[in-house]
mmCIF file of C-alpha atoms in Angstrom:
data_model
loop_
_atom_site.group_PDB
_atom_site.id
_atom_site.type_symbol
_atom_site.label_atom_id
_atom_site.label_comp_id
_atom_site.label_asym_id
_atom_site.label_seq_id
_atom_site.Cartn_x
_atom_site.Cartn_y
_atom_site.Cartn_z
ATOM 1 C CA MET A 13 -0.291 0.073 -0.329
ATOM 2 C CA LEU A 14 2.965 2.547 0.942
ATOM 3 C CA TRP A 15 4.815 1.846 -1.735
ATOM 4 C CA SER A 16 1.479 1.575 -4.318
ATOM 5 C CA PHE A 17 1.562 5.705 -2.429
ATOM 6 C CA PHE A 18 5.280 6.377 -2.982
ATOM 7 C CA ARG A 19 4.987 4.803 -6.957
ATOM 8 C CA LEU A 20 1.962 7.086 -7.637
ATOM 9 C CA GLU A 21 3.242 10.303 -6.289
ATOM 10 C CA CYS A 22 6.840 10.187 -8.162
ATOM 11 C CA ARG A 23 5.023 10.474 -10.950
ATOM 12 C CA GLY A 24 3.661 13.124 -10.411
ATOM 13 C CA ILE A 25 6.242 15.031 -9.662
ATOM 14 C CA CYS A 26 7.649 14.521 -12.822
ATOM 15 C CA THR A 27 11.794 14.366 -13.833
ATOM 16 C CA HIS A 28 12.448 15.037 -10.171
ATOM 17 C CA ASN A 29 12.066 11.677 -9.113
ATOM 18 C CA ALA A 30 16.016 10.638 -9.881
ATOM 19 C CA ARG A 31 17.829 13.104 -8.152
ATOM 20 C CA LEU A 32 15.177 12.909 -5.274
ATOM 21 C CA LEU A 33 15.685 9.436 -4.492
ATOM 22 C CA TRP A 34 19.461 10.426 -3.830
ATOM 23 C CA CYS A 35 19.423 13.088 -1.928
ATOM 24 C CA ALA A 36 16.092 11.910 0.219
ATOM 25 C CA ARG A 37 18.017 12.249 3.534
ATOM 26 C CA THR A 38 19.317 16.022 3.289
ATOM 27 C CA SER A 39 17.035 19.090 2.668
ATOM 28 C CA GLU A 40 17.435 18.545 -0.890
ATOM 29 C CA ALA A 41 14.541 16.707 -0.688
ATOM 30 C CA THR A 42 11.839 18.220 0.085
ATOM 31 C CA LYS A 43 12.790 21.451 -1.867
ATOM 32 C CA LEU A 44 12.986 19.750 -5.334
ATOM 33 C CA ILE A 45 9.126 19.129 -4.626
ATOM 34 C CA PRO A 46 6.748 21.764 -6.028
ATOM 35 C CA LYS A 47 4.900 23.939 -3.314
ATOM 36 C CA SER A 48 1.637 22.755 -5.047
ATOM 37 C CA HIS A 49 1.664 19.788 -3.633
ATOM 38 C CA GLY A 50 1.975 20.633 0.197
ATOM 39 C CA TRP A 51 1.739 17.872 2.196
ATOM 40 C CA ARG A 52 2.467 15.049 -0.380
ATOM 41 C CA LYS A 53 6.236 16.537 -0.289
ATOM 42 C CA THR A 54 6.439 15.789 3.412
ATOM 43 C CA ALA A 55 4.689 12.432 3.021
ATOM 44 C CA VAL A 56 6.920 10.772 0.076
ATOM 45 C CA ALA A 57 10.290 12.542 1.454
ATOM 46 C CA SER A 58 9.770 10.788 5.068
ATOM 47 C CA LEU A 59 8.540 7.448 3.558
ATOM 48 C CA VAL A 60 12.245 7.463 1.450
ATOM 49 C CA ILE A 61 13.793 8.539 5.102
ATOM 50 C CA ALA A 62 12.744 5.689 6.379
ATOM 51 C CA LEU A 63 13.015 3.190 3.809
ATOM 52 C CA PHE A 64 16.770 4.177 3.060
ATOM 53 C CA GLY A 65 17.240 4.949 6.716
ATOM 54 C CA LEU A 66 16.548 1.400 8.288
ATOM 55 C CA PRO A 67 18.896 -0.588 6.681
ATOM 56 C CA ALA A 68 21.779 2.105 7.935
ATOM 57 C CA SER A 69 21.459 1.469 11.240
ATOM 58 C CA SER A 70 22.166 -2.145 10.630
ATOM 59 C CA ALA A 71 25.093 -1.664 9.296
ATOM 60 C CA TYR A 72 26.332 -1.106 13.087
ATOM 61 C CA ALA A 73 24.621 -3.562 14.861
ATOM 62 C CA LEU A 74 28.464 -5.525 15.121
ATOM 63 C CA ALA A 75 29.138 -5.453 18.642
ATOM 64 C CA LEU A 76 31.488 -6.887 21.902
ATOM 65 C CA GLY A 77 29.297 -9.435 23.959
ATOM 66 C CA ARG A 78 30.817 -10.629 27.568
ATOM 67 C CA ILE A 79 34.301 -12.071 28.734
ATOM 68 C CA THR A 80 35.150 -15.877 29.605
ATOM 69 C CA VAL A 81 37.586 -16.008 31.322
ATOM 70 C CA GLN A 82 39.895 -19.769 30.857
ATOM 71 C CA SER A 83 42.887 -19.729 33.337
ATOM 72 C CA ALA A 84 43.235 -19.288 37.246
ATOM 73 C CA LEU A 85 45.279 -17.113 39.497
ATOM 74 C CA GLY A 86 49.080 -17.281 38.783
ATOM 75 C CA GLU A 87 48.730 -18.230 34.875
ATOM 76 C CA PRO A 88 49.008 -16.465 31.386
ATOM 77 C CA LEU A 89 45.476 -15.043 31.079
ATOM 78 C CA ARG A 90 43.326 -16.661 28.666
ATOM 79 C CA ALA A 91 39.869 -15.525 27.787
ATOM 80 C CA GLU A 92 37.696 -15.482 24.706
ATOM 81 C CA ILE A 93 34.709 -12.192 23.821
ATOM 82 C CA ASP A 94 31.350 -13.001 21.996
ATOM 83 C CA ILE A 95 30.410 -11.558 19.758
ATOM 84 C CA PRO A 96 26.618 -11.754 19.065
ATOM 85 C CA GLU A 97 26.406 -10.896 15.391
ATOM 86 C CA ILE A 98 28.674 -10.451 12.121
ATOM 87 C CA ASN A 99 28.283 -10.878 9.071
ATOM 88 C CA ALA A 100 31.206 -11.917 5.845
ATOM 89 C CA GLU A 101 32.272 -8.016 4.992
ATOM 90 C CA GLU A 102 32.521 -7.201 8.536
ATOM 91 C CA ALA A 103 34.296 -10.539 10.445
ATOM 92 C CA ALA A 104 36.794 -9.740 6.578
ATOM 93 C CA SER A 105 37.946 -6.471 7.875
ATOM 94 C CA LEU A 106 37.632 -6.806 11.169
ATOM 95 C CA LYS A 107 41.018 -6.392 13.436
ATOM 96 C CA PRO A 108 40.900 -6.507 17.501
ATOM 97 C CA SER A 109 43.608 -5.079 19.412
ATOM 98 C CA LEU A 110 44.403 -3.456 22.861
ATOM 99 C CA ALA A 111 44.354 -0.457 23.705
ATOM 100 C CA ARG A 112 47.234 1.597 24.265
ATOM 101 C CA PRO A 113 48.325 2.529 28.281
ATOM 102 C CA GLU A 114 47.905 6.157 27.303
ATOM 103 C CA VAL A 115 44.432 5.116 26.403
ATOM 104 C CA PHE A 116 44.349 3.262 29.892
ATOM 105 C CA ARG A 117 45.207 6.329 32.283
ATOM 106 C CA SER A 118 43.155 8.505 30.288
ATOM 107 C CA SER A 119 40.089 6.183 31.442
ATOM 108 C CA GLY A 120 41.265 6.260 34.710
ATOM 109 C CA LEU A 121 42.255 2.910 34.698
ATOM 110 C CA GLU A 122 45.538 1.131 35.505
ATOM 111 C CA PHE A 123 47.536 -0.860 32.927
ATOM 112 C CA ASN A 124 48.708 -4.012 34.129
ATOM 113 C CA GLN A 125 52.979 -4.864 32.432
ATOM 114 C CA ALA A 126 51.426 -8.371 32.263
ATOM 115 C CA LEU A 127 49.187 -7.312 29.733
ATOM 116 C CA THR A 128 52.434 -6.821 27.345
ATOM 117 C CA GLY A 129 52.663 -9.159 24.218
ATOM 118 C CA LEU A 130 48.997 -9.738 24.246
ATOM 119 C CA GLN A 131 47.946 -11.634 21.667
ATOM 120 C CA ILE A 132 44.046 -10.690 20.161
ATOM 121 C CA THR A 133 42.950 -13.059 16.842
ATOM 122 C CA LEU A 134 39.052 -13.305 15.592
ATOM 123 C CA GLN A 135 38.302 -17.198 16.051
ATOM 124 C CA ARG A 136 35.164 -19.029 14.824
ATOM 125 C CA ARG A 137 33.478 -21.765 17.215
ATOM 126 C CA ALA A 138 32.200 -24.961 15.508
ATOM 127 C CA ASP A 139 28.679 -23.875 15.356
ATOM 128 C CA GLY A 140 29.646 -20.455 13.027
ATOM 129 C CA ARG A 141 29.383 -18.167 15.659
ATOM 130 C CA SER A 142 32.623 -15.926 15.837
ATOM 131 C CA TYR A 143 34.494 -14.941 19.317
ATOM 132 C CA ILE A 144 37.627 -13.062 19.880
ATOM 133 C CA ARG A 145 40.260 -14.729 21.581
ATOM 134 C CA LEU A 146 42.837 -13.273 24.033
ATOM 135 C CA VAL A 147 46.373 -14.608 25.336
ATOM 136 C CA THR A 148 49.348 -13.619 27.011
ATOM 137 C CA ASP A 149 52.707 -15.075 28.156
ATOM 138 C CA ARG A 150 52.813 -13.706 31.343
ATOM 139 C CA ALA A 151 51.527 -14.905 34.329
ATOM 140 C CA VAL A 152 48.967 -12.316 36.123
ATOM 141 C CA SER A 153 49.244 -12.308 39.717
ATOM 142 C CA GLU A 154 46.431 -9.642 40.411
ATOM 143 C CA PRO A 155 42.958 -10.737 40.878
ATOM 144 C CA PHE A 156 41.238 -8.349 38.836
ATOM 145 C CA VAL A 157 42.751 -7.099 35.735
ATOM 146 C CA ASP A 158 40.929 -4.001 33.571
ATOM 147 C CA LEU A 159 41.193 -4.601 30.086
ATOM 148 C CA ILE A 160 39.885 -1.949 27.359
ATOM 149 C CA VAL A 161 39.694 -3.677 23.547
ATOM 150 C CA GLU A 162 39.122 -1.747 19.988
ATOM 151 C CA ALA A 163 37.602 -3.613 17.589
ATOM 152 C CA ASN A 164 37.968 -1.844 14.281
ATOM 153 C CA TRP A 165 36.648 -2.815 10.679
ATOM 154 C CA SER A 166 36.037 -1.112 7.359
ATOM 155 C CA SER A 167 32.594 0.253 8.434
ATOM 156 C CA GLY A 168 32.975 1.352 12.170
ATOM 157 C CA ARG A 169 35.032 1.448 15.008
ATOM 158 C CA ILE A 170 33.799 -0.015 18.967
ATOM 159 C CA VAL A 171 35.931 0.154 22.102
ATOM 160 C CA ARG A 172 34.568 -1.469 25.204
ATOM 161 C CA ASP A 173 36.369 -2.168 28.801
ATOM 162 C CA TYR A 174 36.328 -5.038 30.972
ATOM 163 C CA THR A 175 37.283 -5.955 34.394
ATOM 164 C CA VAL A 176 38.393 -9.684 34.345
ATOM 165 C CA LEU A 177 38.482 -11.844 38.088
ATOM 166 C CA LEU A 178 40.780 -14.300 38.390
ATOM 167 C CA ASP A 179 39.727 -17.046 40.957
ATOM 168 C CA PRO A 180 42.502 -18.869 42.775
ATOM 169 C CA PRO A 181 44.313 -21.805 41.908
ATOM 170 C CA ALA A 182 42.511 -23.755 44.140
ATOM 171 C CA LEU A 183 39.253 -23.355 42.417
ATOM 172 C CA ARG A 184 40.926 -23.920 38.934
ATOM 173 C CA ALA A 185 38.792 -26.762 38.736
ATOM 174 C CA ARG A 186 35.431 -25.396 38.777
ATOM 175 C CA ALA A 187 36.028 -23.776 35.522
ATOM 176 C CA PRO A 188 36.581 -26.079 33.247
ATOM 177 C CA VAL A 189 32.712 -27.352 34.277
ATOM 178 C CA GLN A 190 31.380 -24.391 34.056
ATOM 179 C CA ALA A 191 32.674 -23.478 30.462
ATOM 180 C CA SER A 192 32.005 -26.632 29.280
ATOM 181 C CA ALA A 193 28.767 -27.183 30.474
ATOM 182 C CA PRO A 194 27.101 -24.285 27.562
ATOM 183 C CA GLN A 195 29.391 -25.788 25.210
ATOM 184 C CA VAL A 196 27.910 -30.072 25.785
ATOM 185 C CA ALA A 197 24.234 -28.452 26.380
ATOM 186 C CA ALA A 198 24.439 -26.867 22.633
ATOM 187 C CA SER A 199 25.106 -29.248 20.381
ATOM 188 C CA PRO A 200 22.444 -31.820 21.934
ATOM 189 C CA VAL A 201 19.254 -29.391 22.390
ATOM 190 C CA THR A 202 17.767 -29.472 18.934
ATOM 191 C CA PRO A 203 17.422 -33.213 18.800
ATOM 192 C CA PRO A 204 15.789 -34.748 21.794
ATOM 193 C CA ALA A 205 13.462 -31.901 21.219
ATOM 194 C CA ARG A 206 12.574 -33.457 17.682
ATOM 195 C CA VAL A 207 13.205 -36.550 18.340
ATOM 196 C CA ALA A 208 10.461 -35.472 21.746
ATOM 197 C CA ALA A 209 7.776 -34.855 19.253
ATOM 198 C CA THR A 210 7.071 -38.807 18.372
ATOM 199 C CA PRO A 211 4.799 -39.991 21.436
ATOM 200 C CA VAL A 212 7.548 -43.471 21.774
ATOM 201 C CA PRO A 213 9.562 -40.991 24.046
ATOM 202 C CA ALA A 214 7.464 -39.745 25.990
ATOM 203 C CA PRO A 215 7.696 -43.103 28.242
ATOM 204 C CA ALA A 216 11.413 -42.052 28.452
ATOM 205 C CA ALA A 217 11.481 -39.421 29.410
ATOM 206 C CA THR A 218 8.794 -39.589 32.957
ATOM 207 C CA PRO A 219 10.828 -41.883 34.821
ATOM 208 C CA ALA A 220 14.148 -39.567 33.853
ATOM 209 C CA ARG A 221 12.628 -36.634 35.909
ATOM 210 C CA PRO A 222 12.720 -38.970 39.309
ATOM 211 C CA ALA A 223 16.132 -40.097 38.504
ATOM 212 C CA THR A 224 18.066 -36.705 38.711
ATOM 213 C CA THR A 225 15.844 -35.629 41.577
ATOM 214 C CA ALA A 226 16.692 -38.431 43.469
ATOM 215 C CA ALA A 227 20.306 -39.035 42.902
ATOM 216 C CA PRO A 228 20.571 -35.037 45.366
ATOM 217 C CA ALA A 229 18.199 -36.546 47.214
ATOM 218 C CA ALA A 230 20.072 -39.168 48.299
ATOM 219 C CA ALA A 231 23.748 -37.233 47.846
ATOM 220 C CA ALA A 232 22.789 -35.027 50.927
ATOM 221 C CA SER A 233 21.340 -38.308 52.852
ATOM 222 C CA SER A 234 24.666 -39.555 52.681
ATOM 223 C CA ARG A 235 26.190 -36.045 53.661
ATOM 224 C CA PRO A 236 27.194 -36.381 57.166
ATOM 225 C CA ASP A 237 26.593 -33.528 59.629
ATOM 226 C CA LYS A 238 29.599 -32.860 61.260
ATOM 227 C CA VAL A 239 33.305 -33.438 59.838
ATOM 228 C CA THR A 240 36.153 -33.510 62.345
ATOM 229 C CA VAL A 241 39.135 -31.795 60.994
ATOM 230 C CA ARG A 242 42.570 -33.786 61.068
ATOM 231 C CA ARG A 243 45.637 -33.094 61.062
ATOM 232 C CA GLY A 244 47.179 -31.657 57.078
ATOM 233 C CA ASP A 245 42.921 -31.232 56.172
ATOM 234 C CA THR A 246 42.240 -27.886 54.118
ATOM 235 C CA ALA A 247 39.012 -25.973 54.005
ATOM 236 C CA SER A 248 38.863 -26.562 50.633
ATOM 237 C CA GLN A 249 38.854 -30.269 50.735
ATOM 238 C CA ILE A 250 36.458 -30.620 53.168
ATOM 239 C CA ALA A 251 33.678 -28.308 51.191
ATOM 240 C CA ARG A 252 35.006 -30.111 47.988
ATOM 241 C CA ASP A 253 33.914 -33.526 49.679
ATOM 242 C CA ILE A 254 30.785 -32.429 51.215
ATOM 243 C CA LYS A 255 29.139 -29.517 49.210
ATOM 244 C CA PRO A 256 26.746 -29.980 46.738
ATOM 245 C CA SER A 257 26.740 -30.654 43.037
ATOM 246 C CA GLN A 258 24.633 -27.692 42.212
ATOM 247 C CA VAL A 259 27.034 -25.050 44.309
ATOM 248 C CA SER A 260 30.324 -24.059 43.771
ATOM 249 C CA LEU A 261 33.230 -24.592 45.383
ATOM 250 C CA ASP A 262 33.270 -20.178 47.139
ATOM 251 C CA GLN A 263 29.907 -20.888 48.631
ATOM 252 C CA MET A 264 30.265 -23.794 49.623
ATOM 253 C CA LEU A 265 33.997 -22.645 51.932
ATOM 254 C CA VAL A 266 32.160 -19.548 52.812
ATOM 255 C CA ALA A 267 29.063 -20.883 54.541
ATOM 256 C CA LEU A 268 31.238 -23.421 56.633
ATOM 257 C CA LEU A 269 33.093 -20.824 57.523
ATOM 258 C CA ARG A 270 29.759 -18.237 58.822
ATOM 259 C CA ALA A 271 28.693 -22.035 60.309
ATOM 260 C CA ASN A 272 32.330 -22.313 61.720
ATOM 261 C CA ALA A 273 34.027 -19.391 62.963
ATOM 262 C CA ASP A 274 35.355 -20.381 66.007
ATOM 263 C CA ALA A 275 37.115 -23.536 63.640
ATOM 264 C CA PHE A 276 38.858 -20.677 62.194
ATOM 265 C CA ILE A 277 41.969 -19.068 63.061
ATOM 266 C CA ASP A 278 41.195 -14.955 62.843
ATOM 267 C CA GLY A 279 38.397 -16.156 61.080
ATOM 268 C CA ASN A 280 40.396 -16.697 57.791
ATOM 269 C CA LEU A 281 39.929 -19.755 55.405
ATOM 270 C CA ASN A 282 43.385 -20.790 55.061
ATOM 271 C CA LEU A 283 44.344 -21.090 59.036
ATOM 272 C CA ILE A 284 41.691 -24.183 59.898
ATOM 273 C CA LYS A 285 42.574 -25.776 63.615
ATOM 274 C CA ALA A 286 43.652 -29.454 63.785
ATOM 275 C CA GLY A 287 40.485 -31.725 65.507
ATOM 276 C CA ALA A 288 38.292 -28.707 65.027
ATOM 277 C CA VAL A 289 34.842 -30.750 65.067
ATOM 278 C CA LEU A 290 33.049 -28.760 61.619
ATOM 279 C CA THR A 291 29.295 -28.973 61.373
ATOM 280 C CA VAL A 292 28.053 -29.034 57.676
ATOM 281 C CA PRO A 293 25.705 -26.633 56.763
ATOM 282 C CA THR A 294 22.821 -27.316 54.629
ATOM 283 C CA ASP A 295 21.745 -26.458 50.732
ATOM 284 C CA GLU A 296 19.573 -23.807 51.645
ATOM 285 C CA GLN A 297 22.166 -22.105 54.000
ATOM 286 C CA VAL A 298 24.779 -22.742 51.186
ATOM 287 C CA ALA A 299 22.336 -21.265 48.219
ATOM 288 C CA ALA A 300 21.338 -18.538 49.817
ATOM 289 C CA ILE A 301 25.042 -17.347 49.362
ATOM 290 C CA SER A 302 25.236 -15.959 45.934
ATOM 291 C CA GLU A 303 28.515 -17.170 43.793
ATOM 292 C CA THR A 304 30.138 -13.041 43.560
ATOM 293 C CA GLU A 305 29.730 -12.849 46.743
ATOM 294 C CA ALA A 306 31.175 -15.924 47.885
ATOM 295 C CA SER A 307 34.089 -14.988 45.214
ATOM 296 C CA ARG A 308 34.719 -11.406 47.013
ATOM 297 C CA THR A 309 35.197 -13.179 50.195
ATOM 298 C CA VAL A 310 37.300 -15.652 49.151
ATOM 299 C CA ILE A 311 39.906 -13.394 47.401
ATOM 300 C CA ALA A 312 39.953 -11.128 50.544
ATOM 301 C CA GLN A 313 40.966 -13.896 52.580
ATOM 302 C CA SER A 314 43.353 -14.946 49.567
ATOM 303 C CA ARG A 315 44.695 -11.951 50.216
ATOM 304 C CA ASP A 316 44.580 -11.472 54.067
ATOM 305 C CA PHE A 317 46.302 -14.955 54.243
ATOM 306 C CA ASN A 318 49.369 -13.460 52.443
ATOM 307 C CA ALA A 319 50.058 -10.678 54.206
ATOM 308 C CA PHE A 320 49.983 -12.601 57.489
ATOM 309 C CA ARG A 321 52.614 -15.031 55.229
ATOM 310 C CA ASN A 322 54.246 -12.070 54.864
ATOM 311 C CA LYS A 323 54.887 -10.884 57.863
ATOM 312 C CA LEU A 324 55.770 -13.969 58.493
ATOM 313 C CA ALA A 325 59.020 -13.583 56.314
ATOM 314 C CA SER A 326 59.756 -10.419 58.174
ATOM 315 C CA ASN A 327 61.768 -11.721 60.623
ATOM 316 C CA ALA A 328 63.372 -14.220 58.348
ATOM 317 C CA PRO A 329 66.549 -11.876 58.155
ATOM 318 C CA GLU A 330 67.335 -11.471 62.231
ATOM 319 C CA GLN A 331 67.715 -15.534 61.860
ATOM 320 C CA ARG A 332 69.970 -15.048 59.373
ATOM 321 C CA VAL A 333 71.850 -12.319 61.129
ATOM 322 C CA ALA A 334 72.492 -15.185 63.872
ATOM 323 C CA ALA A 335 73.472 -17.863 61.606
ATOM 324 C CA ALA A 336 76.314 -15.763 60.365
ATOM 325 C CA ASP A 337 77.390 -15.433 64.214
ATOM 326 C CA ARG A 338 77.632 -18.873 65.197
ATOM 327 C CA THR A 339 79.793 -19.500 61.676
ATOM 328 C CA ALA A 340 82.208 -16.861 62.616
ATOM 329 C CA SER A 341 82.829 -18.343 66.195
ATOM 330 C CA GLY A 342 82.847 -21.248 64.539
ATOM 331 C CA ALA A 343 85.941 -20.922 62.334
ATOM 332 C CA VAL A 344 88.979 -20.626 65.054
ATOM 333 C CA GLN A 345 92.434 -22.253 65.080
ATOM 334 C CA ALA A 346 92.522 -23.372 68.242
ATOM 335 C CA GLN A 347 90.194 -25.731 67.629
ATOM 336 C CA VAL A 348 92.332 -26.881 65.184
ATOM 337 C CA GLU A 349 95.600 -27.208 67.865
ATOM 338 C CA ASP A 350 93.917 -29.146 69.601
ATOM 339 C CA LYS A 351 92.455 -31.331 67.523
ATOM 340 C CA ARG A 352 96.509 -32.046 66.788
ATOM 341 C CA SER A 353 97.161 -32.338 71.005
ATOM 342 C CA ALA A 354 94.607 -35.028 71.152
ATOM 343 C CA ALA A 355 96.002 -37.000 68.236
ATOM 344 C CA ALA A 356 99.745 -36.438 70.583
ATOM 345 C CA ALA A 357 98.417 -37.559 73.177
ATOM 346 C CA PRO A 358 97.077 -41.502 72.189
ATOM 347 C CA ASP A 359 100.893 -42.308 71.227
ATOM 348 C CA LYS A 360 102.382 -41.298 74.477
ATOM 349 C CA LEU A 361 99.483 -43.155 77.020
ATOM 350 C CA THR A 362 100.205 -46.739 74.368
ATOM 351 C CA LEU A 363 103.853 -46.292 75.524
ATOM 352 C CA SER A 364 103.710 -46.103 79.287
ATOM 353 C CA LYS A 365 101.662 -48.601 80.871
ATOM 354 C CA GLY A 366 101.500 -46.400 84.138
ATOM 355 C CA GLY A 367 101.805 -47.992 87.704
ATOM 356 C CA ALA A 368 104.778 -50.158 89.603
ATOM 357 C CA ASP A 369 104.702 -52.826 86.824
ATOM 358 C CA ALA A 370 105.527 -49.769 84.303
ATOM 359 C CA LYS A 371 107.965 -48.798 86.490
ATOM 360 C CA ALA A 372 109.499 -51.715 87.010
ATOM 361 C CA ALA A 373 109.978 -52.395 83.394
ATOM 362 C CA GLU A 374 111.426 -49.188 82.979
ATOM 363 C CA GLU A 375 114.332 -49.909 85.802
ATOM 364 C CA GLN A 376 114.513 -53.510 84.060
ATOM 365 C CA ILE A 377 115.450 -51.836 80.622
ATOM 366 C CA ALA A 378 117.797 -49.258 82.069
ATOM 367 C CA GLN A 379 119.552 -52.152 83.647
ATOM 368 C CA ALA A 380 119.856 -54.299 80.449
ATOM 369 C CA LYS A 381 120.738 -51.451 79.126
ATOM 370 C CA ALA A 382 123.821 -50.581 81.313
ATOM 371 C CA ALA A 383 124.916 -54.000 81.115
ATOM 372 C CA GLN A 384 125.398 -53.868 77.131
ATOM 373 C CA ASP A 385 127.735 -50.746 77.343
ATOM 374 C CA ALA A 386 129.089 -51.925 79.527
ATOM 375 C CA ALA A 387 130.121 -55.108 78.001
ATOM 376 C CA GLN A 388 130.328 -53.101 74.847
ATOM 377 C CA ARG A 389 133.323 -50.978 76.680
ATOM 378 C CA ALA A 390 135.138 -54.455 78.273
ATOM 379 C CA ALA A 391 134.665 -55.540 74.577
ATOM 380 C CA GLU A 392 136.694 -52.748 73.482
ATOM 381 C CA LEU A 393 139.501 -52.996 76.223
ATOM 382 C CA ALA A 394 140.113 -56.188 75.671
ATOM 383 C CA ARG A 395 140.873 -55.439 72.003
ATOM 384 C CA ASN A 396 142.688 -52.635 72.106
ATOM 385 C CA VAL A 397 145.261 -54.396 75.093
ATOM 386 C CA LYS A 398 145.403 -57.303 72.444
ATOM 387 C CA ASP A 399 146.242 -54.399 69.826
ATOM 388 C CA LEU A 400 148.656 -53.334 72.109
ATOM 389 C CA SER A 401 149.992 -56.614 73.131
ATOM 390 C CA SER A 402 150.878 -57.217 69.426
ATOM 391 C CA LEU A 403 152.377 -53.967 69.396
ATOM 392 C CA GLY A 404 154.426 -54.761 72.521
ATOM 393 C CA ALA A 405 155.744 -57.641 70.898
ATOM 394 C CA ALA A 406 156.935 -56.170 67.506
ATOM 395 C CA SER A 407 158.859 -53.202 69.623
ATOM 396 C CA ALA A 408 160.845 -56.222 71.174
ATOM 397 C CA ALA A 409 161.925 -57.770 68.251
ATOM 398 C CA ALA A 410 162.529 -54.533 66.890
ATOM 399 C CA GLY A 411 164.871 -53.799 69.806
ATOM 400 C CA SER A 412 167.124 -56.733 69.393
ATOM 401 C CA THR A 413 168.430 -55.052 66.645
ATOM 402 C CA ALA A 414 167.829 -50.917 67.481
ATOM 403 C CA PRO A 415 169.982 -49.338 69.809
ATOM 404 C CA PRO A 416 169.707 -49.175 73.640
ATOM 405 C CA ALA A 417 168.293 -45.840 73.585
ATOM 406 C CA PRO A 418 165.398 -45.602 71.246
ATOM 407 C CA ALA A 419 164.498 -48.958 72.683
ATOM 408 C CA ALA A 420 163.919 -47.520 75.756
ATOM 409 C CA ALA A 421 162.248 -44.506 74.338
ATOM 410 C CA ALA A 422 159.998 -47.081 72.415
ATOM 411 C CA SER A 423 159.400 -49.286 76.318
ATOM 412 C CA ALA A 424 158.382 -45.584 77.378
ATOM 413 C CA ALA A 425 155.938 -44.965 75.323
ATOM 414 C CA ALA A 426 153.875 -47.647 75.527
ATOM 415 C CA PRO A 427 152.433 -47.084 78.892
ATOM 416 C CA ASP A 428 151.412 -43.625 76.707
ATOM 417 C CA VAL A 429 149.578 -45.781 74.271
ATOM 418 C CA GLY A 430 147.776 -47.286 76.920
ATOM 419 C CA VAL A 431 146.997 -44.494 78.701
ATOM 420 C CA THR A 432 145.742 -42.512 76.063
ATOM 421 C CA VAL A 433 143.337 -45.921 74.727
ATOM 422 C CA ALA A 434 142.350 -46.442 77.399
#
């Protein structure tokens, strides 16, 4: 109806139809229509603007959706940003990137140095949906990280900031379960709906519901009301063993803390008392705590525990100084001299037996040595006397042929030789 009206009016405006179609979005479109047409001029201009203006708004339908974090605290960042709607032309020219540090400062946000070298790429899932993948090569040690993502394509640009919340490493096992649940449920949802249209699977669907409801009931009945903390147990281990399947580990930890405040030192989840008897909270008490509130409480508890550890570590320098003093005092040479004297002492002790037996033995040894010396001197004396006798005989034989004066001198010299030898 409207299109027919538009064709009739355009036919009545003579040759200005072509320029009117090209200039309908400007004020010139109204000037090209003769004044005699009056209200027809306004109707035609409004209709043209409506027809040609609607497609223009759809050209800027590209937007950045929610962000899903796949890494934990202390690990390199891995996250995905959903893109709800994007056409082939936009996907071909889309270039996502991280904003410069100057943009962070102008927006009042802090640029985390761990984001340096962040890789941002456009990816496509198996079902055809597009998303932006963010990966860093550095570990992120802060629980909160601010991001400003820029997306530029051939016909537009969009900027959006995100605040990423990173769970502690102890809660990392919970993240893959949440991330994989939508993907697994997304593909099989449509086939069961088509099969359920036939009357055959209807009886099988009715017993399936009681089976799912019976499982939590059985798990709740088997869960104990009291738990005793043994040495070496942690609050995370206890909460993981007794928590219901429909709640998170953070919710169970906070519920345990509130139900058993006296079992934790300074009210900290990381300082649980050994031997304490914990009261297990009910499913209603755990579900009453929101997941966001529980995550914030656990992160705050982790910060307090880190501050407690840093406070204990501040005493380490005093212990190191004491150890250095002990090392310096031990390096004394007097100890080495004592060891040498102690090593020489056993030699003296082994030679002396001590007491009357030792003295008698020493006297016997001295007497034997004296007798041996006397025997040696007597043997030497006898040998000397023998030599003198032989010498005297030789002198007597020589005296029979020599004058008497030299003989007398020789006989007189013999005693001198004997005395000298003796």
